[in-house]
Structure formats: C-alpha cells, structure tokens
Amino acid sequence: MSTTMLPGQEAAAQSPGIGGNIRSYVARVRGGDMGALPAILGLIVLCTTFAILRPVFLSAINFANLFTQGAAISLIAMGLIFVLLLGEIDLSAGYTSGVCAAVLAVTMTSHGQPWYLSVAAAMLTGVVIGFVLGALVAKLGVPSFVVTLAAFLAFQGLLLVLVNEGNNIAIRDPTIIAIENRYVPPLLGWILYVVSVVIYAAVQIVRARRRSGRGLVADPATVIAVRVGVLALLGGFAVYALNLERSRNALLVSLKGVPIVVPIVLALLVFWTFILRRTAFGRHIYAVGGNAEAARRAGIRVDRIRVSAFVICSGMASIGGIVLASQASSVDPSTGGSDVLLFAVGAAVIGGTSLFGGKGRVLDAILGGAVVAVINNGMGLMGYSASVKYIVTGLVLLLAAGVDALSRKRAAASGLR
Amino acid sequence: MSSQPVLEIRGLDKSFGPVQILHNVALSAHAGEVTALVGDNGAGKSTLVKCIGGTYSIDAGEFLFAGSPVTVSSPREAADLGIEIVYQDLALCDNLDIVQNMFLGREKKSGLVLDEATMEQMAARTLDSLSVRTVQSIRQLVSSLSGGQRQTVAIAKAVLWNSKVVILDEPTAALGVAQTAQVLELVRRLADNGLAVILISHNMNDVFAVSDRIAALYLGRMAAQVKTADVTHSQVVELITSGRSGDLGLQNVNGVTA
Ligand SMILES: Nc1ncnc2c1ncn2[C@@H]1O[C@H](COP(=O)(O)OP(=O)(O)OP(=O)(O)O)[C@@H](O)[C@H]1O
Ligand SMILES: [Mg+2]
C-alpha cells in the first residue's frame, strides 16, 4: 500500500487497533464531521430530562409507544435521505404518504380488495409519484424545491378528493391494523434478536478475514467486538423492555412483545443501507450528490440517478403512509399532513444527513426519528399543547440544520472540504 | 522514440455556431513521449482536447489511433480506445475516498456487490507503479487532500485503465513550486512507462523540463509541432505570440501551414 507519510501529517486514518480507531474518530469530529454524535447526545439528554420530570416516560407502555410513534416518520425519512444525498428536497413526501394511505383505504373499503393488492396499489402510487417528480426535476430541470412544493399543494387536494372531501375512512383489515397494533410473540422476538446479532457478527468477521487474507487493512477484532457488543446490548435491552407486560390487567388482555412495525423498519434499514453502501448504484448516489459534473464525466447517468432517488423517496413515503393508516386505523384529509414532512426532514437532518448533499446514511433516519419521537412523546406527557410541540420541533430542526451548516464551514476551515 | 504516433489528428475543424475556433489542426502523440501543447489564452487548446476526448463533436478531420482511422463521438468511446483526459477542473468527488474516485463509474463488482478489496488493491498497485508516496491512506476522503495530491489522484485515475494516451489540461496551474515539481515528475514517469502524454501548460520552464515535443497553437491553427531539443525558449514564445519564428510556423497568418 502507499502509506508513506508526508512530513507534518499525523498518522490517524489507518493505524490499526482500537486506539487508532478512536483517534481517527476524534479527528473527524474535530474536523466538523460529527456524524451521529448530535443525535445520540440529544437522545441521552432528552431521555434523561423526561425521565426525571415525568417518570411515566420510562414505563413499558410508553417505551413501546415511542416505537410505534416514530415508525412512520423514520420510514419517510429513510426515503428522503436518498433525495437529500443528491442535494435535492422532496417537500411533498408527507402528502405523498397521505395519498398512498388513501389509495390503500379506498381500494380496501370501497372496492373490497384484499390487503396485499391494496398495499401493492399504494406502493405503486408512490413509485409513480416519485417517477413524475424525478422526471420533472431531472429532465425538465425545474428546481426540486418548486416541483415538490407544487406537489405538496396538489397532493393535499388529491387526498381530499380520494377521501371524498373530508370523510374519515376507517381501516378494518386485521393485517394492516396489525402493523402498528399487534406484537411479535416474545419468544419469536428473542429468536429474531439472536439471529440478527449472529448474522451481523458473522458478516463483520468474514469481511475482516477476507480483507486481511488479501493483505488489506481490516477492522481489528476489538473494534468488531465493540460494534457487535453495542448492537447486542442495545437490541437486547429493547427486546427485553418490549417483552415486558404492558397491560393494566394482564389477565384480561396481555400486551407484550416487539411491535410488528419494528422488524419491518429494521429490515428496510438493512436493505437500503446495503444498497447505499455496497452497490454501484449507491456509490453513484453519493457521487452525484458530491459533484454532479464529475459523476457525469465518469459516465454515470446523472438523470437516472436523480429519478431513482425520487422514486425511492416516494416509494418509502407510501410505506410510511401504510404505517400511518395502521397507526390511526383510519385515513382522513390530515393523514401525512401538517407536521409529518417537517418531522421526517428533521429526523434525517438531526440524524446527521446534510442538506447540502453528498453526506448521510440510512441509519440517520432511525436516530433522528428517535429524537423526534422522544420530543413529541415527552412533551405530550408534560402536557404541552400542540402549539408548543410545533415550536419546539421547529427549533430543533433549525438547530440541526444550523449544526449541519456549521460543521460544513468548520470542515472547510480545516481543509476537509 | 517510436516512429508511428499512437494518436494522430489531421485537418480538424471546429466551430461554435458561426465562429470557427479550430482550423485544419494536426497533432500527433507518440508512445513514451510528452507532447506539450502550448498557445495563448483562447488559442483553442482546451477545445482541441475536448474534441479529442469526445466531449465536443468535430466538423471535419481525421483521427488515427495506432495507425487506423477511428471516430470518437463520446467520452465513453475515447475511454474505450484508451484516451483519458485529466481536466483543468479535475472532476473528483470530495465526499468519496481515493479508491472510490479512481473507480467512479467503472466500479469492480462481484455479482451485485461492489468488490472493494479488488478495487483497493488495483488502486494501490497503480499508485505504487507511479511511485506515489504522498498519500497516507487510499481510503482517505479526497476533501482532505492537497491540490497536488488531488492532481495525483486524477492522474492515477487516468492511468488505471490501461490507457494509451493521457491528456492533461494545465495540471500545474494551481500548484505551488514543490507540488508542481511532484506533478511534473509524475507526468514524466507516465511517459517513461510507455504512455503517450499530451500536456497543456503556459509555463515555458515546465514545458522545457518535461516535454519531448512541442505543439504550438496560434489562433486555432497549429503553428508548428517540433522536437523540444530543436528549439529555444524564445522561438517557442514567438510561435505562441505571433504564430511564426523564422522559417518555423505559419508562413502567412491567413492560412497555409509551413
Ligand atoms: N462552448 C463554447 N462556445 C463558444 N465558444 C467557445 C466555447 N468554448 C470555447 N470557446 C471559444 O474558443 C476559443 C478557444 O477557447 P479554449 O478554451 O479552447 O482556449 P484555451 O487555449 O484552452 O485557453 P486557456 O489557455 O485560457 O485555457 C475562445 O475564444 C473561446 O471563447
Ligand atoms: Mg484551457
């Protein structure tokens, strides 16, 4: 390898061992690349504060609520991250989820379709919406801000039309309801947990072995052990806590287990992370977000990448819409409206995805989604009204965007950009 | 060195709308040699390079690659022939690392998945073959590199693909003394490794330091292509500024070449 150093440059990037890893992480944070740090610190501070002020925040039932309340936002944020990585924005993602939820509800109730056909119809709607938005941005060259702002208005109207000017369509299908309101049996929860941790560890170890087998720098065993350990610990705690009895009267009705939506969100997290980190398509998303002209000269079809990012965004919004419908057991003109989009953008940005493009991970959606869910939930417990919640969440989004802009400046100052 | 040029261009015309920028330009590049392409601002150097690279279409002219006629109508086709261009503005992605940049758009895959290990090894080997010793880690983000290091990455990217002709558009324009020397050394090494190199530069010292031949463009016409050893500094400057120097160059500026 070409690893000889220039005089005056400290070794950090690839000195092996856990010390080197920590040092390079500290150097990155100092250089302005904070990654997940603000979200994790924020989560710790918020959770501690709410736990002290309102002990009920720590109850088993409230812990489960956090997951079901944060799921839809996180799903929509996951899709948004693809668009944000390109330096674009989709302001219509919230109402896209609403429109798709309405398609789900209408096809199931008025047309009597089975749940799977309705889900397919809802997702297809999302994909088509994404394709149209993407084509307008990429082919016609209309700024995404304008295209999706227009779509934001139009979809609000479309949603009204679909639900017949303000009706509330009840969802009765048990499968759809189950997503947010039923739970994985505790034993199955543990089995899924063990299998996931084992697979994660195996993937990490196999990759490190392969790399060192070929004489390349690999993650040291201690680093892998720490990663697997953290996952095992956090996952184990979550499964344990979600498997506690939540019902006031367990004899009448037992309420325990991981909400079904959780494994769905995690599966999508793994899937999209794989696409973004391990495939050429994902690499090209980052490239277009980093320097579209360089990507074009490298032979990447920039237009196609743009369109597919919007398709993924709206497609994930449709899944988010299905979860919203399940959560409320109904669809009405406000489904996916008001705060949903802002929360989703906020989740992505709080998690560490940059609004300037080129930087972000799918995991950010979960971390940021957790922060948003905790704020919402905690402030609800404190008895604050919706107005205060809106203001606080708006401020948090502004804060996250400010941190994003500042860290970019800092990176520029330290020569990292 | 070798008698037959790897790349030869004859009678190239190029207009933007009503304005003809290049007139009947001829240029050849030989394996193992550095050909310096010089000319005043606006002489048409970058335009000529973009025509060779397939970014611009040409109005008339012939391309001979290793003696046989070819057409280049897109950057992809130029790359397939083994012609790589390092543009003035580099075209690297700051948010990707060195390996990712070198393979951008041509990633190695095993099945669906990126084959990071192979790419890393190939990149390391290429940098080694160019005796590049200035980067700490090839997994460093490009945003953390200096101007000279970026230029190095861009050049390494160009030679990664068994390229035959590498064209560099003012690679040292933005660099300090030490880094300029590094990059020029690298340019020389490319030629010594058997590539045909075309180097655009405004700096006469650089041109005389590394080039084997000099091609001087004057107002879109090829004033002369000569061996570096056969001319002096001031002759080249004259060719650049007035299109002729003694019996070298354009004998009447309205057209016919010497
Ligand atoms: N896309 C274009 N459309 C119209 N005219 C152009 C275009 N690109 C270049 N030109 C013109 O062609 C001429 C040659 O430009 P070119 O960029 O090739 O010069 P150059 O020799 O590279 O100059 P420099 O040394 O400043 O880089 C200039 O007069 C320029 O204005
Ligand atoms: Mg130029």
Coordinates of N, CA and C in Angstrom, one line a residue, chain B residues 58-247:
Chain B
I58 N -16.8 17.1 -33.9 CA -15.9 17.9 -34.7 C -16.6 18.1 -36.1
D59 N -16.2 19.2 -36.8 CA -16.9 19.5 -38.1 C -16.2 18.8 -39.2
A60 N -14.9 18.6 -39.1 CA -14.1 17.9 -40.1 C -12.9 17.4 -39.5
G61 N -12.2 16.4 -40.1 CA -11.0 16.0 -39.6 C -10.9 14.5 -39.5
E62 N -9.7 14.0 -39.3 CA -9.4 12.5 -39.3 C -8.7 12.2 -38.0
F63 N -9.2 11.1 -37.3 CA -8.5 10.6 -36.2 C -7.8 9.3 -36.6
L64 N -6.5 9.2 -36.3 CA -5.9 7.9 -36.5 C -5.4 7.4 -35.1
F65 N -5.8 6.2 -34.8 CA -5.4 5.6 -33.5 C -4.5 4.4 -33.8
A66 N -3.2 4.4 -33.4 CA -2.3 3.4 -33.7 C -2.3 3.1 -35.2
G67 N -2.5 4.1 -36.0 CA -2.4 4.0 -37.5 C -3.7 3.7 -38.2
S68 N -4.8 3.3 -37.4 CA -6.0 3.1 -38.1 C -7.1 4.1 -37.8
P69 N -7.9 4.5 -38.8 CA -8.8 5.6 -38.6 C -9.9 5.2 -37.6
V70 N -10.3 6.1 -36.7 CA -11.3 5.8 -35.7 C -12.2 7.1 -35.6
T71 N -13.4 6.9 -35.1 CA -14.2 8.0 -34.7 C -14.5 8.1 -33.2
V72 N -14.5 9.2 -32.7 CA -14.7 9.4 -31.2 C -15.9 10.3 -31.1
S73 N -17.0 9.8 -30.7 CA -18.2 10.7 -30.6 C -18.7 10.9 -29.2
S74 N -18.1 10.2 -28.2 CA -18.5 10.4 -26.8 C -17.3 10.1 -25.9
P75 N -17.3 10.6 -24.7 CA -16.2 10.3 -23.8 C -16.0 8.8 -23.5
R76 N -17.1 8.1 -23.5 CA -17.0 6.6 -23.4 C -16.2 6.0 -24.5
E77 N -16.4 6.4 -25.7 CA -15.6 5.9 -26.8 C -14.2 6.2 -26.7
A78 N -13.9 7.4 -26.3 CA -12.5 7.8 -26.1 C -11.8 6.9 -25.1
A79 N -12.6 6.7 -23.9 CA -12.1 5.9 -22.9 C -11.8 4.5 -23.4
D80 N -12.8 4.0 -24.2 CA -12.6 2.6 -24.7 C -11.4 2.5 -25.5
L81 N -11.0 3.5 -26.3 CA -9.8 3.5 -27.1 C -8.5 3.5 -26.2
G82 N -8.7 4.1 -25.0 CA -7.5 4.2 -24.1 C -7.1 5.7 -24.0
I83 N -8.0 6.6 -24.4 CA -7.7 8.0 -24.3 C -8.3 8.5 -23.0
E84 N -7.5 9.0 -22.1 CA -8.0 9.6 -20.8 C -7.7 11.0 -20.7
I85 N -8.6 11.8 -20.2 CA -8.3 13.3 -20.1 C -8.4 13.7 -18.6
V86 N -7.4 14.4 -18.1 CA -7.5 15.0 -16.8 C -7.8 16.4 -17.0
Y87 N -9.0 16.8 -16.7 CA -9.5 18.2 -17.0 C -8.9 19.2 -16.0
Q88 N -8.9 20.4 -16.5 CA -8.4 21.5 -15.7 C -9.0 21.5 -14.3
D89 N -10.4 21.3 -14.3 CA -11.1 21.3 -13.0 C -11.3 19.9 -12.4
L90 N -10.3 19.0 -12.7 CA -10.2 17.7 -12.1 C -11.4 16.8 -12.0
A91 N -12.5 17.2 -11.7 CA -13.7 16.3 -11.6 C -13.5 15.2 -10.7
L92 N -13.2 15.5 -9.4 CA -13.2 14.5 -8.4 C -14.4 14.7 -7.4
C93 N -14.9 13.7 -6.7 CA -16.0 13.9 -5.8 C -15.3 14.0 -4.4
D94 N -15.5 15.2 -3.8 CA -14.9 15.4 -2.5 C -15.3 14.5 -1.4
N95 N -16.6 14.0 -1.5 CA -17.1 13.2 -0.4 C -16.8 11.7 -0.6
L96 N -16.0 11.4 -1.6 CA -15.7 10.0 -1.8 C -14.2 9.9 -1.5
D97 N -13.7 8.6 -1.2 CA -12.3 8.5 -0.9 C -11.5 8.2 -2.2
I98 N -10.2 8.0 -2.1 CA -9.4 8.0 -3.3 C -9.7 6.8 -4.2
V99 N -9.9 5.6 -3.6 CA -10.3 4.4 -4.3 C -11.6 4.6 -5.0
Q100 N -12.6 5.1 -4.3 CA -13.9 5.3 -4.9 C -13.9 6.3 -6.0
N101 N -13.0 7.3 -5.9 CA -12.9 8.3 -7.0 C -12.2 7.6 -8.2
M102 N -11.2 6.9 -8.0 CA -10.5 6.3 -9.1 C -11.3 5.3 -9.9
F103 N -12.3 4.7 -9.3 CA -13.1 3.7 -10.0 C -14.5 4.2 -10.3
L104 N -14.7 5.5 -10.1 CA -16.0 6.1 -10.3 C -16.6 5.8 -11.7
G105 N -17.8 5.2 -11.7 CA -18.4 5.0 -13.0 C -17.9 3.7 -13.6
R106 N -16.9 3.1 -13.1 CA -16.3 1.8 -13.6 C -16.0 0.9 -12.5
E107 N -16.9 0.8 -11.5 CA -16.6 0.0 -10.3 C -16.5 -1.4 -10.6
K108 N -15.6 -2.1 -9.9 CA -15.5 -3.6 -10.0 C -16.6 -4.2 -9.1
K109 N -17.2 -5.2 -9.6 CA -18.3 -5.8 -8.8 C -18.1 -7.3 -8.8
S110 N -18.5 -7.9 -7.7 CA -18.7 -9.4 -7.8 C -20.2 -9.6 -7.6
G111 N -20.9 -10.0 -8.7 CA -22.3 -10.0 -8.6 C -22.9 -8.6 -8.6
L112 N -23.8 -8.4 -7.6 CA -24.3 -7.1 -7.4 C -23.5 -6.2 -6.5
V113 N -22.6 -6.9 -5.7 CA -22.0 -6.1 -4.7 C -20.6 -5.6 -5.2
L114 N -20.3 -4.4 -4.7 CA -19.0 -3.8 -5.0 C -17.9 -4.6 -4.5
D115 N -16.9 -4.8 -5.3 CA -15.7 -5.6 -4.9 C -14.6 -4.6 -4.4
E116 N -14.8 -4.2 -3.1 CA -13.9 -3.2 -2.6 C -12.5 -3.6 -2.5
A117 N -12.3 -4.9 -2.1 CA -10.9 -5.4 -1.9 C -10.1 -5.3 -3.2
T118 N -10.7 -5.8 -4.3 CA -10.1 -5.7 -5.6 C -9.8 -4.3 -6.0
M119 N -10.7 -3.4 -5.9 CA -10.5 -2.0 -6.3 C -9.4 -1.4 -5.4
E120 N -9.4 -1.7 -4.1 CA -8.4 -1.2 -3.3 C -7.0 -1.7 -3.7
Q121 N -6.9 -3.0 -4.0 CA -5.6 -3.5 -4.5 C -5.1 -2.9 -5.8
M122 N -6.1 -2.8 -6.7 CA -5.7 -2.2 -8.0 C -5.3 -0.8 -7.9
A123 N -6.0 0.0 -7.1 CA -5.6 1.4 -6.9 C -4.3 1.5 -6.2
A124 N -4.0 0.7 -5.2 CA -2.7 0.7 -4.6 C -1.6 0.4 -5.5
R125 N -1.9 -0.6 -6.4 CA -0.8 -1.0 -7.3 C -0.5 0.1 -8.3
T126 N -1.6 0.8 -8.8 CA -1.4 1.9 -9.7 C -0.6 3.0 -9.1
L127 N -1.0 3.3 -7.9 CA -0.3 4.4 -7.2 C 1.2 4.0 -7.0
D128 N 1.4 2.7 -6.6 CA 2.8 2.3 -6.5 C 3.6 2.4 -7.8
S129 N 2.9 2.0 -8.9 CA 3.6 1.9 -10.1 C 4.0 3.4 -10.6
L130 N 3.3 4.3 -10.0 CA 3.6 5.7 -10.3 C 4.5 6.3 -9.2
S131 N 4.9 5.4 -8.3 CA 5.8 5.8 -7.2 C 5.1 7.0 -6.4
V132 N 3.8 6.9 -6.3 CA 3.2 7.9 -5.5 C 3.4 7.6 -4.0
R133 N 4.0 8.5 -3.3 CA 4.3 8.3 -1.9 C 3.7 9.4 -1.0
T134 N 2.8 10.1 -1.6 CA 2.4 11.3 -0.8 C 1.0 11.2 -0.1
V135 N 0.3 10.1 -0.3 CA -0.9 9.9 0.4 C -0.8 8.9 1.5
Q136 N -1.4 9.3 2.6 CA -1.3 8.4 3.8 C -2.1 7.1 3.6
S137 N -3.3 7.3 3.2 CA -4.2 6.1 3.1 C -5.0 6.3 1.8
I138 N -5.2 5.2 1.1 CA -6.0 5.4 -0.1 C -7.5 5.3 0.2
R139 N -7.8 5.2 1.5 CA -9.2 5.3 1.9 C -9.5 6.7 2.5
Q140 N -8.6 7.6 2.3 CA -8.8 9.0 2.7 C -9.8 9.7 1.8
L141 N -10.6 10.5 2.4 CA -11.5 11.3 1.5 C -10.7 12.3 0.7
V142 N -11.2 12.5 -0.5 CA -10.5 13.5 -1.4 C -10.5 14.9 -0.8
S143 N -11.6 15.2 0.0 CA -11.7 16.5 0.5 C -10.5 16.8 1.5
S144 N -9.8 15.8 1.9 CA -8.7 16.0 2.9 C -7.4 16.1 2.2
L145 N -7.4 16.1 0.8 CA -6.1 16.1 0.1 C -5.7 17.5 -0.3
S146 N -4.4 17.7 -0.5 CA -3.9 19.0 -1.0 C -4.1 19.0 -2.5
G147 N -3.9 20.2 -3.1 CA -4.1 20.3 -4.6 C -3.3 19.4 -5.3
G148 N -2.0 19.2 -5.0 CA -1.1 18.3 -5.7 C -1.5 16.9 -5.5
Q149 N -2.0 16.5 -4.3 CA -2.4 15.2 -4.1 C -3.7 14.9 -5.0
R150 N -4.6 15.9 -5.1 CA -5.8 15.7 -5.9 C -5.4 15.5 -7.3
Q151 N -4.4 16.3 -7.8 CA -4.0 16.2 -9.2 C -3.4 14.7 -9.4
T152 N -2.7 14.3 -8.4 CA -2.1 12.9 -8.4 C -3.2 11.9 -8.6
V153 N -4.2 12.0 -7.8 CA -5.3 11.1 -7.8 C -6.0 11.1 -9.2
A154 N -6.2 12.3 -9.7 CA -6.8 12.4 -11.0 C -6.0 11.8 -12.1
I155 N -4.7 11.9 -12.0 CA -3.8 11.3 -13.0 C -3.8 9.8 -12.8
A156 N -3.7 9.4 -11.6 CA -3.7 7.9 -11.3 C -5.0 7.3 -11.8
K157 N -6.1 8.0 -11.7 CA -7.4 7.6 -12.2 C -7.3 7.4 -13.7
A158 N -6.6 8.3 -14.4 CA -6.5 8.2 -15.8 C -5.6 7.0 -16.3
V159 N -4.6 6.6 -15.5 CA -3.8 5.5 -16.0 C -4.2 4.2 -15.5
L160 N -5.2 4.2 -14.7 CA -5.7 2.9 -14.1 C -6.2 1.9 -15.1
W161 N -6.6 2.5 -16.3 CA -7.4 1.7 -17.2 C -6.6 1.3 -18.4
N162 N -5.3 1.0 -18.2 CA -4.5 0.6 -19.4 C -4.6 1.6 -20.5
S163 N -4.6 2.8 -20.1 CA -4.8 3.9 -21.1 C -3.5 4.0 -21.9
K164 N -3.7 4.5 -23.2 CA -2.5 4.6 -24.1 C -2.1 6.1 -24.2
V165 N -3.2 6.9 -24.1 CA -2.9 8.4 -24.3 C -3.5 9.1 -23.1
V166 N -2.7 9.9 -22.4 CA -3.3 10.6 -21.3 C -3.1 12.1 -21.6
I167 N -4.1 12.9 -21.5 CA -4.1 14.3 -21.8 C -4.3 15.1 -20.6
L168 N -3.4 16.0 -20.2 CA -3.5 16.8 -19.0 C -3.7 18.2 -19.3
D169 N -4.8 18.8 -18.9 CA -5.1 20.2 -19.2 C -4.6 21.1 -18.0
E170 N -3.5 21.8 -18.2 CA -2.9 22.6 -17.2 C -2.9 22.0 -15.8
P171 N -2.2 20.9 -15.6 CA -2.2 20.2 -14.3 C -1.5 20.9 -13.2
T172 N -0.7 21.9 -13.6 CA 0.1 22.5 -12.5 C -0.3 24.0 -12.3
A173 N -1.4 24.4 -13.0 CA -1.8 25.8 -13.0 C -2.0 26.3 -11.5
A174 N -2.6 25.5 -10.7 CA -2.9 26.0 -9.3 C -2.0 25.5 -8.3
L175 N -0.8 25.0 -8.6 CA 0.0 24.4 -7.6 C 1.2 25.3 -7.3
G176 N 1.8 25.1 -6.1 CA 3.0 25.7 -5.6 C 4.2 25.0 -6.2
V177 N 5.4 25.6 -5.9 CA 6.6 25.1 -6.5 C 6.8 23.6 -6.3
A178 N 6.8 23.2 -5.0 CA 7.1 21.8 -4.7 C 6.1 20.8 -5.3
Q179 N 4.8 21.2 -5.2 CA 3.8 20.3 -5.8 C 3.9 20.3 -7.3
T180 N 4.2 21.4 -7.9 CA 4.4 21.4 -9.4 C 5.5 20.4 -9.8
A181 N 6.6 20.5 -9.0 CA 7.7 19.6 -9.3 C 7.2 18.1 -9.2
Q182 N 6.5 17.8 -8.2 CA 6.0 16.5 -8.0 C 5.1 16.0 -9.2
V183 N 4.2 16.9 -9.6 CA 3.3 16.5 -10.6 C 4.1 16.3 -12.0
L184 N 5.0 17.2 -12.2 CA 5.8 17.1 -13.4 C 6.6 15.8 -13.5
E185 N 7.1 15.5 -12.3 CA 7.8 14.2 -12.2 C 6.9 13.1 -12.6
L186 N 5.7 13.2 -12.0 CA 4.7 12.1 -12.3 C 4.4 12.1 -13.8
V187 N 4.3 13.2 -14.4 CA 4.0 13.3 -15.9 C 5.1 12.6 -16.7
R188 N 6.3 12.9 -16.3 CA 7.5 12.3 -16.9 C 7.4 10.8 -16.8
R189 N 7.0 10.4 -15.6 CA 7.0 8.9 -15.3 C 6.0 8.2 -16.2
L190 N 4.9 8.9 -16.4 CA 3.8 8.3 -17.3 C 4.4 8.0 -18.6
A191 N 5.1 9.0 -19.2 CA 5.7 8.8 -20.5 C 6.8 7.7 -20.4
D192 N 7.6 7.7 -19.4 CA 8.6 6.6 -19.2 C 8.0 5.3 -19.1
N193 N 6.8 5.2 -18.6 CA 6.1 3.9 -18.5 C 5.5 3.5 -19.9
G194 N 5.7 4.3 -20.9 CA 5.2 3.9 -22.2 C 4.0 4.6 -22.7
L195 N 3.4 5.5 -22.0 CA 2.2 6.2 -22.4 C 2.5 7.4 -23.3
A196 N 1.6 7.7 -24.2 CA 1.7 9.0 -24.9 C 1.0 10.0 -24.1
V197 N 1.8 11.1 -23.7 CA 1.2 12.1 -22.8 C 1.1 13.4 -23.6
I198 N 0.0 14.1 -23.5 CA -0.2 15.4 -24.0 C -0.4 16.3 -22.8
L199 N 0.5 17.3 -22.7 CA 0.5 18.2 -21.6 C 0.2 19.6 -22.0
I200 N -0.8 20.2 -21.5 CA -1.1 21.6 -21.8 C -0.5 22.4 -20.7
S201 N 0.3 23.5 -21.0 CA 0.9 24.3 -20.0 C 1.2 25.7 -20.6
H202 N 1.1 26.7 -19.7 CA 1.5 28.0 -20.1 C 2.9 28.3 -19.6
N203 N 3.5 27.4 -18.8 CA 4.8 27.7 -18.2 C 5.9 27.1 -19.0
M204 N 6.7 28.0 -19.6 CA 7.8 27.5 -20.5 C 8.8 26.6 -19.8
N205 N 9.1 27.0 -18.5 CA 10.1 26.2 -17.8 C 9.6 24.7 -17.7
D206 N 8.3 24.6 -17.3 CA 7.7 23.2 -17.2 C 7.8 22.5 -18.6
V207 N 7.4 23.2 -19.6 CA 7.4 22.6 -20.9 C 8.8 22.1 -21.3
F208 N 9.8 22.9 -21.1 CA 11.1 22.5 -21.5 C 11.6 21.4 -20.5
A209 N 11.1 21.4 -19.3 CA 11.6 20.4 -18.3 C 11.1 19.0 -18.7
V210 N 9.9 18.9 -19.1 CA 9.4 17.5 -19.3 C 9.1 17.1 -20.7
S211 N 9.0 18.0 -21.7 CA 8.4 17.6 -22.9 C 9.5 17.1 -23.9
D212 N 9.1 16.2 -24.8 CA 9.9 15.8 -25.9 C 9.6 16.5 -27.2
R213 N 8.3 16.9 -27.3 CA 7.9 17.6 -28.5 C 7.0 18.8 -28.0
I214 N 6.9 19.8 -28.8 CA 6.1 21.0 -28.5 C 5.2 21.2 -29.7
A215 N 3.9 21.4 -29.4 CA 3.0 21.7 -30.5 C 2.4 23.1 -30.1
A216 N 2.5 24.1 -31.0 CA 2.1 25.4 -30.6 C 0.9 25.8 -31.4
L217 N -0.2 26.1 -30.7 CA -1.4 26.6 -31.4 C -1.4 28.1 -31.4
Y218 N -1.8 28.6 -32.6 CA -1.9 30.1 -32.7 C -3.2 30.4 -33.3
L219 N -4.1 31.1 -32.6 CA -5.5 31.4 -33.1 C -6.2 30.3 -33.8
G220 N -6.1 29.1 -33.1 CA -6.8 28.0 -33.7 C -6.1 27.3 -34.8
R221 N -4.9 27.7 -35.1 CA -4.1 27.0 -36.1 C -2.9 26.3 -35.5
M222 N -2.5 25.2 -36.0 CA -1.3 24.6 -35.5 C -0.1 25.3 -36.1
A223 N 0.6 26.1 -35.3 CA 1.7 26.9 -35.9 C 2.9 25.9 -36.2
A224 N 3.2 25.0 -35.3 CA 4.3 24.1 -35.6 C 4.3 23.0 -34.5
Q225 N 4.7 21.8 -34.9 CA 5.0 20.8 -33.9 C 6.4 20.4 -34.1
V226 N 7.2 20.6 -33.1 CA 8.7 20.5 -33.2 C 9.2 19.6 -32.1
K227 N 10.5 19.1 -32.3 CA 11.1 18.5 -31.1 C 11.6 19.5 -30.2
T228 N 11.4 19.3 -28.9 CA 11.9 20.3 -27.9 C 13.3 20.6 -28.0
A229 N 14.1 19.6 -28.3 CA 15.6 19.7 -28.4 C 16.0 20.7 -29.5
D230 N 15.1 20.8 -30.5 CA 15.5 21.6 -31.7 C 15.1 23.1 -31.6
V231 N 14.5 23.5 -30.5 CA 14.0 24.9 -30.4 C 14.5 25.5 -29.1
T232 N 14.5 26.9 -29.1 CA 14.8 27.6 -27.9 C 13.6 28.2 -27.3
H233 N 13.7 28.6 -26.0 CA 12.7 29.3 -25.3 C 12.0 30.3 -26.2
S234 N 12.9 31.2 -26.7 CA 12.3 32.4 -27.3 C 11.6 32.1 -28.6
Q235 N 12.1 31.0 -29.3 CA 11.4 30.6 -30.5 C 10.0 30.1 -30.2
V236 N 9.8 29.4 -29.1 CA 8.5 28.9 -28.7 C 7.6 30.1 -28.3
V237 N 8.2 31.0 -27.6 CA 7.4 32.2 -27.2 C 6.9 32.9 -28.5
E238 N 7.8 33.0 -29.4 CA 7.4 33.7 -30.7 C 6.3 32.9 -31.4
L239 N 6.4 31.6 -31.4 CA 5.4 30.8 -32.0 C 4.0 31.0 -31.4
I240 N 4.1 31.1 -30.0 CA 2.8 31.3 -29.3 C 2.3 32.7 -29.6
T241 N 3.1 33.7 -29.6 CA 2.6 35.1 -29.7 C 2.3 35.5 -31.1
S242 N 3.1 35.0 -32.1 CA 2.9 35.5 -33.4 C 2.7 34.4 -34.5
G243 N 2.7 33.2 -34.0 CA 2.4 32.1 -34.9 C 3.6 31.7 -35.8
R244 N 4.7 32.5 -35.7 CA 5.9 32.1 -36.5 C 7.2 32.5 -35.9
S245 N 8.2 31.9 -36.3 CA 9.5 32.2 -35.7 C 10.5 31.8 -36.8
G246 N 11.1 32.8 -37.5 CA 12.0 32.5 -38.6 C 11.2 31.6 -39.6
D247 N 11.8 30.5 -40.0 CA 11.1 29.7 -41.0 C 10.2 28.7 -40.4

